[in-house]
Amino acid sequence: MADQTPGPDALAKVDFRPKGKTWLEPHPEFRKGTYCYSAAPKNLTYLGLPNPREWQPFNDDWKLPPDWKTIILDGMRERLDRYRSFRLFMDICVRCGACADKCHFYLGSGDPKNMPVLRAELIRSVYRRYFTPAGRIFGAVVGARDLTEDVLKEWFYYFYQCTECRRCSVFCPYGIDTAEITMIGRELLTLVGCNINWVIEPVANCFRTGNHLGIQPHGFKDSIDFAVDELEEITGIRVEAPINRKGADVLFVMPSADYFGTPHYYTLLGYLMLFHEIGLDYTLSAYASEGGNFGLFTSHEMIKRLNAKVYAEARRLGVKWIIGGECGHMWRVLHQYMDTMNGPADFLQVPVSPITGTRFEHAASTRMVHICEFTADLIRHGRLNLDPSRNDHWNVTFHDSCNPSRAMGLLEEPRYIIRNVCKAFHEMPEDTIREKTFCCGSGSGLGTDENLEMRLRGGFPRANAVRHVRDKHGVNLLACICAIDKATLPPLLEYWAPGVDVAGVHELLGNALVMRGERERTTDLRGEPLTAREEASAHA
Ligand code: SF4
Ligand code: SF4
């Protein structure tokens, strides 16, 4: 934790009293710990994005182009014409307030402009001023605001304090999706060169080498080889992990964090063990080496550009269909945008499990199946030999990652797997899971360290629910299926709910999977000695 980050006792004191200022007057204040650094010029240049320059949000002069206002208003007009949802969302909010207390950033910060209704109003007020007769004539009386530099700065501050998690949309009687408004807000900011490096650098890397960290094909191969060696040490079995193999049945795409970060890496070990055990005819790709799509946090155009890579590789390698790993935004892109951007992927076949014969009809258009759907189907057909006692040192709860749960309804499959591979499982309170799940506080590209205070504030509702099951049931592990979650939940829990680790669902599967010909397992995939739960808690 950075020295300047306040402790939990201080941060838990949230002041919800109104600040006595009218929301119509912007008060952008870039306090250290609450905002993200700007995108580096080299990354904007690489992607052909506008206005590359050196600047930071705390600078008075943002070095905007001279005609920035025209650019933004033209961009807004274009998007009002192109996206029916955007125009609808600008017009139909009745300000009932049902969404007001549903955002984790509002709950954790007490800042009224983090209420979804008011966050959207920041852009709606400008829409009203320039695109509606009432706003043109009556101005502030009807909640219209001129577009000024301070308004633009306020957009930056609050649209980069929305994780695009869509929790608020679950509660809106009109189905207004504030995440979509945030996405448009970020697109408009991008038009004048105002975006954050934690998003733009991974996007640029993805273009250059196919993954967020810029790992080149030989580096990718090294990482996979390392995992194969390590698995051999743990299980005594040498698995195959083919890369760029043409004519395989299945292309497997995972988030790059799975092969360079922990605890993600243990999830990779679980995938490799599973594919070996069932004899799946598959390949990895050194070019589609990233399932994640940070385009989702930048612009619709960028989503499309990054998503195309997965299908280009599937076509080049001549596979029949695709399995995708434990990644959050990959699934939102696939299920909400891909078909109208780069799909349907009709050059592939409707996925059929070669082991169970199950035809995944719901993937008839995307031709892509989530690893949890694939594994749950194997378990349901009794095709895996599992020993849940090898997870006895874990007492597990499950965090529904926002994108797979709310965006594509992937609610039961991960739970089904966990219940089959672990003996101790406890749900968090109902209003904090499934469609109503609380975000980790770091989605949509906010997982960087410079905004740690805001991450801890935004992640407080999630962590509070974890703390509840830790104290009530002795939970010591939070399982999830999103790479951003796996990266940002450990520091969040260390701060708010110490004693709870984070793992992928396929790490737990890998621990429990009894492989044909394996030697007696003495450690879990983390290399920790296998101990009974009682023994583990006695040493805790
Ligand atoms: S719940 Fe929907 S209609 Fe009500 S204030 Fe929020 S966005 Fe507007
Ligand atoms: S999408 Fe999530 S982060 Fe954004 S306003 Fe809604 S609840 Fe808050």
Coordinates of C-alpha atoms and ligand atoms in Angstrom, one line a residue:
M1 CA 0.0 0.0 0.0
A2 CA 1.3 3.5 -0.8
D3 CA 2.2 5.5 2.3
Q4 CA -0.3 8.2 1.6
T5 CA -3.3 5.8 1.4
P6 CA -5.5 6.3 4.5
G7 CA -6.1 3.2 6.7
P8 CA -9.3 1.3 6.7
D9 CA -10.8 3.1 9.7
A10 CA -10.3 6.5 8.1
L11 CA -11.6 5.3 4.7
A12 CA -14.7 3.6 6.2
K13 CA -15.9 7.0 7.4
V14 CA -17.9 8.1 4.4
D15 CA -19.7 11.4 4.5
F16 CA -23.0 11.3 2.6
R17 CA -24.1 14.8 3.5
P18 CA -24.6 17.2 0.6
K19 CA -21.6 19.4 0.0
G20 CA -23.7 22.6 -0.4
K21 CA -22.6 23.2 -4.0
T22 CA -24.9 23.1 -7.0
W23 CA -24.0 20.2 -9.2
L24 CA -24.4 22.5 -12.3
E25 CA -21.1 24.2 -11.4
P26 CA -18.2 21.9 -12.1
H27 CA -15.6 21.5 -9.4
P28 CA -12.9 19.3 -10.8
E29 CA -10.3 18.5 -8.2
F30 CA -7.5 16.0 -9.0
R31 CA -6.4 14.8 -5.6
K32 CA -3.6 12.3 -5.6
G33 CA -4.9 8.7 -5.2
T34 CA -8.2 9.4 -6.9
Y35 CA -7.4 9.7 -10.6
C36 CA -5.4 7.9 -13.2
Y37 CA -2.4 9.2 -15.2
S38 CA -2.8 10.3 -18.8
A39 CA -2.0 8.2 -21.8
A40 CA 1.6 8.5 -23.0
P41 CA 2.0 10.2 -26.4
K42 CA 3.9 7.3 -27.9
N43 CA 0.8 5.0 -27.3
L44 CA -1.7 7.5 -28.8
T45 CA 0.6 7.9 -31.8
Y46 CA 1.0 4.2 -32.3
L47 CA -2.8 3.8 -32.4
G48 CA -3.4 6.8 -34.5
L49 CA -5.4 8.5 -31.8
P50 CA -5.8 12.3 -31.7
N51 CA -3.7 14.9 -29.8
P52 CA -0.7 13.0 -28.5
R53 CA 1.1 15.3 -26.0
E54 CA 2.7 15.4 -22.6
W55 CA 0.1 16.4 -19.9
Q56 CA -1.4 15.2 -16.7
P57 CA -4.9 15.6 -15.2
F58 CA -3.6 17.8 -12.3
N59 CA -2.1 20.3 -14.8
D60 CA -4.2 23.5 -15.3
D61 CA -3.5 23.4 -19.0
W62 CA -4.6 20.1 -20.7
K63 CA -3.2 21.3 -24.0
L64 CA -6.5 20.6 -25.8
P65 CA -6.8 21.3 -29.5
P66 CA -8.0 24.9 -30.3
D67 CA -11.3 23.6 -31.7
W68 CA -11.9 21.0 -28.9
K69 CA -15.4 22.1 -28.3
T70 CA -16.5 21.7 -31.9
I71 CA -14.8 18.3 -32.0
I72 CA -16.7 17.1 -28.9
L73 CA -20.1 18.4 -30.0
D74 CA -19.7 17.0 -33.5
G75 CA -18.7 13.7 -31.9
M76 CA -21.7 13.8 -29.7
R77 CA -24.0 14.5 -32.7
E78 CA -22.5 11.6 -34.6
R79 CA -23.1 9.2 -31.7
L80 CA -26.6 10.4 -31.1
D81 CA -27.3 9.5 -34.8
R82 CA -25.4 6.2 -34.7
Y83 CA -26.4 4.8 -31.3
R84 CA -30.2 4.7 -30.7
S85 CA -29.4 3.6 -27.1
F86 CA -27.4 6.8 -26.4
R87 CA -30.2 9.1 -27.6
L88 CA -32.7 7.1 -25.6
F89 CA -30.6 7.2 -22.5
M90 CA -30.2 10.9 -22.8
D91 CA -34.0 11.4 -23.1
I92 CA -35.8 8.9 -20.9
C93 CA -34.3 9.2 -17.4
V94 CA -37.1 10.4 -15.0
R95 CA -34.6 10.9 -12.2
C96 CA -36.4 8.5 -9.9
G97 CA -33.2 7.8 -8.0
A98 CA -33.6 4.0 -8.0
C99 CA -30.0 3.8 -9.2
A100 CA -28.6 6.4 -6.9
D101 CA -27.3 4.2 -4.1
K102 CA -26.4 1.2 -6.3
C103 CA -23.0 2.3 -7.4
H104 CA -20.0 1.1 -5.4
F105 CA -18.2 4.3 -6.0
Y106 CA -21.0 6.3 -4.5
L107 CA -21.2 3.9 -1.5
G108 CA -17.5 4.1 -1.0
S109 CA -16.9 7.8 -1.6
G110 CA -20.2 9.6 -0.7
D111 CA -19.6 11.8 -3.7
P112 CA -23.0 12.6 -5.2
K113 CA -21.5 12.8 -8.7
N114 CA -20.8 9.1 -8.4
M115 CA -24.5 8.4 -8.2
P116 CA -25.2 6.8 -11.7
V117 CA -28.1 9.3 -12.2
L118 CA -25.8 12.3 -11.6
R119 CA -22.8 10.8 -13.4
A120 CA -25.0 10.5 -16.6
E121 CA -26.4 14.0 -15.9
L122 CA -22.9 15.4 -16.4
I123 CA -23.1 14.5 -20.1
R124 CA -26.9 14.8 -20.3
S125 CA -26.7 18.4 -19.2
V126 CA -24.5 19.2 -22.2
Y127 CA -26.8 17.2 -24.5
R128 CA -29.7 19.2 -23.3
R129 CA -27.9 22.5 -23.8
Y130 CA -26.9 21.9 -27.4
F131 CA -29.3 19.3 -28.8
T132 CA -32.8 20.1 -27.2
P133 CA -35.0 23.2 -27.8
A134 CA -35.7 23.4 -24.0
G135 CA -32.1 23.5 -23.1
R136 CA -31.2 26.0 -25.8
I137 CA -33.9 28.4 -24.6
F138 CA -34.1 27.8 -20.8
G139 CA -30.5 26.8 -20.0
A140 CA -29.8 26.0 -16.4
V141 CA -33.5 26.1 -15.5
V142 CA -33.9 22.8 -17.2
G143 CA -30.5 21.4 -16.1
A144 CA -28.6 22.4 -19.2
R145 CA -24.9 23.4 -19.0
D146 CA -22.4 25.0 -21.4
L147 CA -19.5 22.8 -22.4
T148 CA -16.5 24.4 -20.7
E149 CA -13.1 23.1 -20.0
D150 CA -14.1 22.5 -16.4
V151 CA -17.0 20.4 -17.5
L152 CA -14.7 18.4 -19.7
K153 CA -12.3 17.9 -16.7
E154 CA -15.3 16.8 -14.6
W155 CA -16.2 14.2 -17.3
F156 CA -12.7 12.9 -17.2
Y157 CA -12.7 12.6 -13.4
Y158 CA -16.1 10.8 -13.1
F159 CA -16.1 8.8 -16.3
Y160 CA -12.8 7.3 -15.1
Q161 CA -14.5 6.6 -11.8
C162 CA -17.0 4.3 -13.4
T163 CA -16.0 0.7 -13.8
E164 CA -18.7 0.2 -16.5
C165 CA -20.0 -2.6 -14.2
R166 CA -23.7 -2.1 -15.1
R167 CA -24.9 -2.8 -11.6
C168 CA -27.0 0.4 -11.7
S169 CA -28.7 -0.8 -14.9
V170 CA -30.2 -3.8 -13.0
F171 CA -32.2 -1.4 -10.8
C172 CA -33.3 1.2 -13.4
P173 CA -37.0 0.7 -14.3
Y174 CA -36.2 2.1 -17.8
G175 CA -33.2 -0.1 -18.4
I176 CA -30.9 2.8 -18.7
D177 CA -27.3 1.5 -18.8
T178 CA -25.0 4.1 -17.3
A179 CA -22.0 2.0 -18.4
E180 CA -23.0 2.7 -22.0
I181 CA -23.1 6.4 -21.2
T182 CA -19.7 6.2 -19.6
M183 CA -18.4 4.5 -22.8
I184 CA -19.6 7.3 -24.9
G185 CA -18.2 9.8 -22.5
R186 CA -14.8 8.2 -22.8
E187 CA -15.1 8.1 -26.6
L188 CA -15.7 11.8 -26.6
L189 CA -12.8 12.4 -24.3
T190 CA -10.6 10.3 -26.6
L191 CA -11.5 12.5 -29.5
V192 CA -9.5 15.3 -27.9
G193 CA -6.7 13.1 -26.6
C194 CA -7.9 12.7 -23.0
N195 CA -7.5 9.1 -21.9
I196 CA -5.6 7.0 -19.4
N197 CA -2.4 5.1 -19.9
W198 CA -3.5 2.0 -18.0
V199 CA -6.0 1.5 -20.8
I200 CA -4.2 2.9 -23.8
E201 CA -0.8 1.2 -23.3
P202 CA -2.3 -2.4 -23.2
V203 CA -4.4 -1.5 -26.3
A204 CA -1.2 -0.4 -28.1
N205 CA 0.6 -3.5 -27.0
C206 CA -2.2 -5.6 -28.2
F207 CA -1.9 -4.2 -31.6
R208 CA 1.9 -4.6 -31.7
T209 CA 2.2 -8.2 -30.3
G210 CA -1.3 -9.5 -29.6
N211 CA -1.4 -9.1 -25.8
H212 CA -1.6 -6.4 -23.1
L213 CA 2.0 -6.7 -21.9
G214 CA 3.6 -6.7 -25.3
I215 CA 5.0 -10.2 -24.9
Q216 CA 6.3 -11.5 -28.2
P217 CA 5.6 -14.9 -29.6
H218 CA 8.8 -16.5 -28.3
G219 CA 8.1 -15.0 -24.8
F220 CA 4.7 -16.5 -25.0
K221 CA 6.1 -19.9 -25.8
D222 CA 8.7 -19.6 -23.0
S223 CA 5.9 -18.9 -20.5
I224 CA 3.8 -21.9 -21.6
D225 CA 6.9 -24.2 -21.6
F226 CA 7.7 -23.0 -18.1
A227 CA 4.1 -24.0 -17.0
V228 CA 4.5 -27.4 -18.6
D229 CA 7.7 -28.0 -16.7
E230 CA 6.2 -26.9 -13.4
L231 CA 3.2 -29.1 -13.9
E232 CA 5.5 -32.1 -14.5
E233 CA 7.1 -31.4 -11.1
I234 CA 3.7 -31.3 -9.4
T235 CA 2.0 -34.2 -11.1
G236 CA 4.7 -36.3 -12.7
I237 CA 2.9 -35.9 -16.0
R238 CA 4.3 -34.0 -19.0
V239 CA 1.3 -32.3 -20.8
E240 CA 1.4 -31.0 -24.3
A241 CA 0.5 -27.4 -24.9
P242 CA 0.5 -26.9 -28.7
I243 CA 1.0 -23.3 -30.1
N244 CA -0.1 -22.2 -33.6
R245 CA -1.0 -25.7 -34.6
K246 CA -3.0 -25.6 -37.8
G247 CA -6.0 -28.0 -38.1
A248 CA -6.7 -28.5 -34.4
D249 CA -10.4 -28.8 -33.4
V250 CA -10.3 -26.0 -30.9
L251 CA -8.5 -22.7 -30.4
F252 CA -8.1 -21.8 -26.8
V253 CA -7.8 -18.1 -25.9
M254 CA -7.1 -16.8 -22.4
P255 CA -6.3 -13.5 -20.8
S256 CA -2.5 -12.8 -20.9
A257 CA -2.4 -12.4 -17.2
D258 CA -2.9 -16.2 -17.0
Y259 CA 0.6 -16.8 -18.3
F260 CA 2.5 -13.9 -16.5
G261 CA 0.7 -13.1 -13.2
T262 CA -0.2 -14.8 -10.0
P263 CA -2.7 -16.0 -8.9
H264 CA -3.9 -16.2 -12.5
Y265 CA -1.0 -18.5 -13.5
Y266 CA -2.4 -21.3 -11.3
T267 CA -5.6 -21.1 -13.4
L268 CA -3.4 -21.7 -16.5
L269 CA -2.0 -24.8 -14.9
G270 CA -5.6 -26.0 -14.3
Y271 CA -6.6 -25.5 -18.0
L272 CA -3.5 -27.4 -19.2
M273 CA -4.2 -30.3 -16.9
L274 CA -7.8 -30.5 -18.0
F275 CA -7.1 -30.4 -21.7
H276 CA -4.4 -33.1 -21.3
E277 CA -6.6 -35.3 -19.2
I278 CA -9.6 -35.3 -21.7
G279 CA -7.3 -35.5 -24.7
L280 CA -8.7 -32.3 -26.3
D281 CA -7.4 -31.6 -29.8
Y282 CA -6.6 -27.9 -29.3
T283 CA -4.1 -25.2 -29.9
L284 CA -3.0 -22.0 -28.4
S285 CA -2.2 -19.0 -30.6
A286 CA 0.9 -16.8 -30.1
Y287 CA -0.9 -14.0 -31.9
A288 CA -4.4 -14.2 -30.3
S289 CA -2.5 -14.4 -27.0
E290 CA -4.9 -12.1 -25.2
G291 CA -8.5 -12.8 -24.5
G292 CA -9.0 -9.4 -22.9
N293 CA -10.2 -6.4 -24.9
F294 CA -9.3 -3.0 -23.4
G295 CA -11.1 -1.5 -26.4
L296 CA -14.2 -1.8 -24.2
F297 CA -12.7 0.9 -22.1
T298 CA -11.8 3.2 -24.9
S299 CA -14.2 3.2 -27.9
H300 CA -16.5 1.0 -29.9
E301 CA -14.1 1.3 -32.8
M302 CA -11.2 0.0 -30.6
I303 CA -13.3 -3.0 -29.4
K304 CA -13.9 -3.9 -33.0
R305 CA -10.2 -3.6 -33.9
L306 CA -9.0 -5.8 -31.1
N307 CA -11.8 -8.4 -31.3
A308 CA -11.0 -9.1 -35.0
K309 CA -7.7 -10.7 -34.0
V310 CA -9.3 -13.7 -32.3
Y311 CA -11.4 -14.5 -35.4
A312 CA -8.5 -13.9 -37.8
E313 CA -6.5 -16.4 -35.9
A314 CA -9.3 -19.0 -35.7
R315 CA -9.6 -18.6 -39.5
R316 CA -5.8 -18.9 -40.1
L317 CA -5.4 -21.9 -37.9
G318 CA -8.5 -23.6 -39.5
V319 CA -10.0 -24.6 -36.1
K320 CA -13.7 -25.7 -35.7
W321 CA -14.6 -23.5 -32.7
I322 CA -13.1 -21.6 -29.8
I323 CA -12.9 -22.0 -26.0
G324 CA -12.3 -18.9 -24.0
G325 CA -10.6 -18.7 -20.6
E326 CA -11.4 -17.0 -17.4
C327 CA -11.7 -13.4 -18.5
G328 CA -14.3 -10.7 -17.8
H329 CA -14.4 -8.2 -20.6
M330 CA -13.7 -10.8 -23.3
W331 CA -17.1 -12.2 -22.6
R332 CA -18.9 -8.9 -22.6
V333 CA -17.4 -8.0 -26.0
L334 CA -18.3 -11.4 -27.4
H335 CA -21.8 -11.4 -26.3
Q336 CA -22.8 -7.8 -26.6
Y337 CA -20.9 -6.4 -29.5
M338 CA -19.0 -9.0 -31.5
D339 CA -21.9 -10.1 -33.7
T340 CA -22.6 -6.6 -35.0
M341 CA -18.9 -5.7 -35.3
N342 CA -16.9 -8.6 -36.7
G343 CA -19.3 -11.5 -36.5
P344 CA -21.2 -13.7 -36.8
A345 CA -18.3 -16.1 -36.9
D346 CA -20.0 -18.3 -39.5
F347 CA -16.8 -19.7 -40.9
L348 CA -16.6 -21.8 -37.7
Q349 CA -18.8 -24.7 -36.6
V350 CA -21.4 -24.6 -33.8
P351 CA -19.4 -25.9 -30.8
V352 CA -19.8 -29.5 -29.9
S353 CA -17.9 -31.1 -27.0
P354 CA -15.8 -33.9 -28.5
I355 CA -16.0 -35.6 -25.1
T356 CA -19.7 -35.5 -24.2
G357 CA -21.3 -34.7 -27.5
T358 CA -23.1 -31.7 -26.0
R359 CA -23.9 -29.1 -28.7
F360 CA -23.6 -25.6 -27.2
E361 CA -26.6 -24.1 -29.0
H362 CA -26.3 -20.7 -27.2
A363 CA -22.9 -20.3 -29.0
A364 CA -24.4 -20.9 -32.4
S365 CA -23.4 -17.4 -33.5
T366 CA -20.2 -16.6 -31.7
R367 CA -18.9 -20.2 -32.0
M368 CA -17.1 -19.5 -28.7
V369 CA -17.7 -21.4 -25.4
H370 CA -16.6 -20.3 -21.9
I371 CA -14.3 -22.7 -20.2
C372 CA -16.6 -22.9 -17.2
E373 CA -19.5 -24.0 -19.5
F374 CA -17.2 -26.6 -21.1
T375 CA -15.9 -27.9 -17.7
A376 CA -19.3 -28.0 -16.0
D377 CA -20.6 -30.1 -18.9
L378 CA -17.7 -32.6 -18.5
I379 CA -18.4 -32.9 -14.7
R380 CA -22.2 -33.3 -15.3
H381 CA -21.4 -36.2 -17.7
G382 CA -19.1 -37.8 -15.1
R383 CA -16.0 -37.4 -17.4
L384 CA -13.6 -36.1 -14.7
N385 CA -12.2 -38.0 -11.7
L386 CA -12.2 -35.4 -8.9
D387 CA -10.9 -35.5 -5.4
P388 CA -12.4 -32.5 -3.6
S389 CA -10.4 -33.3 -0.4
R390 CA -7.3 -31.8 -2.2
N391 CA -9.0 -28.4 -1.7
D392 CA -9.6 -29.0 2.0
H393 CA -7.3 -26.2 2.9
W394 CA -9.7 -23.7 1.2
N395 CA -13.0 -22.5 2.5
V396 CA -14.4 -20.9 -0.6
T397 CA -16.8 -18.1 -1.6
F398 CA -17.5 -17.0 -5.2
H399 CA -17.3 -13.4 -6.6
D400 CA -19.5 -13.0 -9.8
S401 CA -17.3 -10.9 -12.0
C402 CA -19.5 -8.2 -13.5
N403 CA -19.1 -8.9 -17.1
P404 CA -19.6 -12.7 -17.3
S405 CA -22.5 -12.6 -14.7
R406 CA -24.5 -9.5 -15.7
A407 CA -23.6 -9.4 -19.4
M408 CA -23.9 -13.1 -20.2
G409 CA -25.7 -14.8 -17.3
L410 CA -22.8 -17.1 -16.4
L411 CA -24.1 -17.7 -12.9
E412 CA -24.5 -21.4 -12.3
E413 CA -21.6 -23.0 -14.1
P414 CA -18.7 -21.7 -11.9
R415 CA -20.7 -22.5 -8.8
Y416 CA -21.4 -26.0 -10.1
I417 CA -17.6 -26.6 -10.7
I418 CA -16.7 -25.2 -7.3
R419 CA -19.3 -27.4 -5.5
N420 CA -17.8 -30.4 -7.2
V421 CA -14.2 -29.7 -6.5
C422 CA -14.4 -28.2 -3.0
K423 CA -16.2 -29.3 0.2
A424 CA -16.6 -25.9 1.8
F425 CA -18.5 -23.2 -0.1
H426 CA -20.4 -20.3 1.3
E427 CA -22.3 -17.6 -0.7
M428 CA -22.0 -13.9 0.1
P429 CA -25.2 -12.1 1.0
E430 CA -27.8 -12.3 -1.8
D431 CA -27.8 -8.6 -2.8
T432 CA -24.1 -8.7 -3.5
I433 CA -23.9 -11.7 -5.8
R434 CA -25.2 -12.9 -9.2
E435 CA -26.8 -10.1 -11.3
K436 CA -26.5 -7.8 -8.3
T437 CA -22.8 -8.5 -7.8
F438 CA -20.6 -5.7 -6.5
C439 CA -17.7 -4.8 -8.8
C440 CA -14.1 -5.2 -7.6
G441 CA -13.7 -1.5 -8.0
S442 CA -11.0 -1.7 -10.6
G443 CA -12.8 -2.8 -13.8
S444 CA -12.8 -0.8 -17.1
G445 CA -9.1 0.0 -16.8
L446 CA -9.0 1.4 -13.3
G447 CA -6.7 -1.3 -11.9
T448 CA -3.7 0.9 -11.7
D449 CA -1.9 2.0 -8.5
E450 CA -2.0 5.8 -8.8
N451 CA -5.8 5.7 -8.0
L452 CA -5.5 3.3 -5.2
E453 CA -7.6 5.3 -2.8
M454 CA -10.5 5.3 -5.2
R455 CA -10.0 1.6 -5.9
L456 CA -10.2 0.9 -2.2
R457 CA -13.3 3.1 -1.8
G458 CA -15.0 1.6 -4.9
G459 CA -14.1 -1.9 -3.8
F460 CA -15.4 -1.5 -0.3
P461 CA -18.9 -2.9 -0.8
R462 CA -17.4 -6.1 -2.4
A463 CA -14.8 -6.5 0.3
N464 CA -17.4 -5.9 3.0
A465 CA -19.4 -8.8 1.8
V466 CA -16.3 -11.0 1.7
R467 CA -15.5 -9.9 5.3
H468 CA -19.0 -11.0 6.3
V469 CA -18.4 -14.6 5.1
R470 CA -14.9 -14.6 6.4
D471 CA -16.2 -13.7 9.9
K472 CA -19.3 -15.9 9.8
H473 CA -18.1 -19.0 8.0
G474 CA -14.3 -18.9 8.1
V475 CA -14.0 -18.3 4.4
N476 CA -10.3 -18.0 3.4
L477 CA -10.6 -18.0 -0.5
L478 CA -12.5 -15.9 -3.0
A479 CA -12.8 -17.6 -6.4
C480 CA -13.6 -15.6 -9.5
I481 CA -13.3 -15.8 -13.3
C482 CA -11.9 -12.5 -14.4
A483 CA -8.2 -11.5 -14.9
I484 CA -8.8 -7.9 -13.6
D485 CA -10.4 -9.3 -10.5
K486 CA -7.6 -11.7 -9.9
A487 CA -5.1 -8.8 -10.1
T488 CA -6.9 -6.2 -8.1
L489 CA -8.9 -8.2 -5.5
P490 CA -5.8 -9.4 -3.5
P491 CA -4.7 -5.8 -2.4
L492 CA -8.4 -4.9 -1.9
L493 CA -8.9 -7.9 0.5
E494 CA -5.5 -7.4 2.1
Y495 CA -6.8 -3.9 3.1
W496 CA -10.4 -4.6 4.0
A497 CA -10.6 -8.4 4.7
P498 CA -7.2 -9.7 5.5
G499 CA -6.8 -13.5 5.5
V500 CA -8.8 -14.1 2.3
D501 CA -6.8 -15.2 -0.8
V502 CA -8.0 -15.1 -4.4
A503 CA -8.0 -17.9 -7.0
G504 CA -9.4 -18.8 -10.4
V505 CA -12.1 -21.6 -10.6
H506 CA -9.8 -23.7 -12.8
E507 CA -7.0 -23.6 -10.1
L508 CA -9.4 -25.3 -7.8
L509 CA -10.4 -27.7 -10.6
G510 CA -6.7 -28.5 -11.2
N511 CA -6.1 -29.2 -7.5
A512 CA -8.9 -31.7 -7.4
L513 CA -8.4 -33.3 -10.8
V514 CA -7.0 -36.8 -10.5
M515 CA -5.0 -37.4 -13.7
R516 CA -4.4 -40.8 -15.1
G517 CA -0.8 -41.9 -14.3
E518 CA -0.1 -39.0 -11.9
R519 CA 2.1 -39.5 -8.9
E520 CA 0.8 -39.0 -5.4
R521 CA 0.2 -35.3 -5.1
T522 CA 1.9 -33.7 -2.1
T523 CA 1.2 -30.0 -3.0
D524 CA -1.5 -27.9 -4.5
L525 CA -0.9 -26.0 -7.7
R526 CA 0.7 -23.2 -5.7
G527 CA 3.3 -25.6 -4.4
E528 CA 1.9 -25.5 -0.9
P529 CA 1.8 -28.8 1.0
L530 CA -1.7 -30.4 1.0
T531 CA -3.1 -30.2 4.5
A532 CA -6.5 -30.9 5.9
R533 CA -8.7 -27.8 6.6
E534 CA -8.5 -28.3 10.4
E535 CA -4.7 -28.4 10.2
A536 CA -4.6 -25.4 7.9
S537 CA -6.8 -23.3 10.2
A538 CA -4.8 -24.4 13.3
H539 CA -1.7 -22.9 11.6
A540 CA -3.4 -19.8 10.4
Ligands
SF4_1 S1 -33.0 4.5 -12.1 FE1 -33.0 5.0 -14.3 S2 -34.6 6.5 -14.6 FE2 -34.2 6.4 -12.4 S3 -32.7 8.0 -12.0 FE3 -31.5 6.1 -12.4 S4 -31.1 6.1 -14.6 FE4 -32.8 7.6 -14.2
SF4_2 S1 -21.9 1.2 -14.3 FE1 -21.1 0.5 -12.3 S2 -19.5 2.0 -11.8 FE2 -20.7 2.9 -13.5 S3 -22.3 4.1 -12.5 FE3 -23.2 2.1 -12.8 S4 -22.8 1.0 -10.8 FE4 -21.4 2.8 -10.9

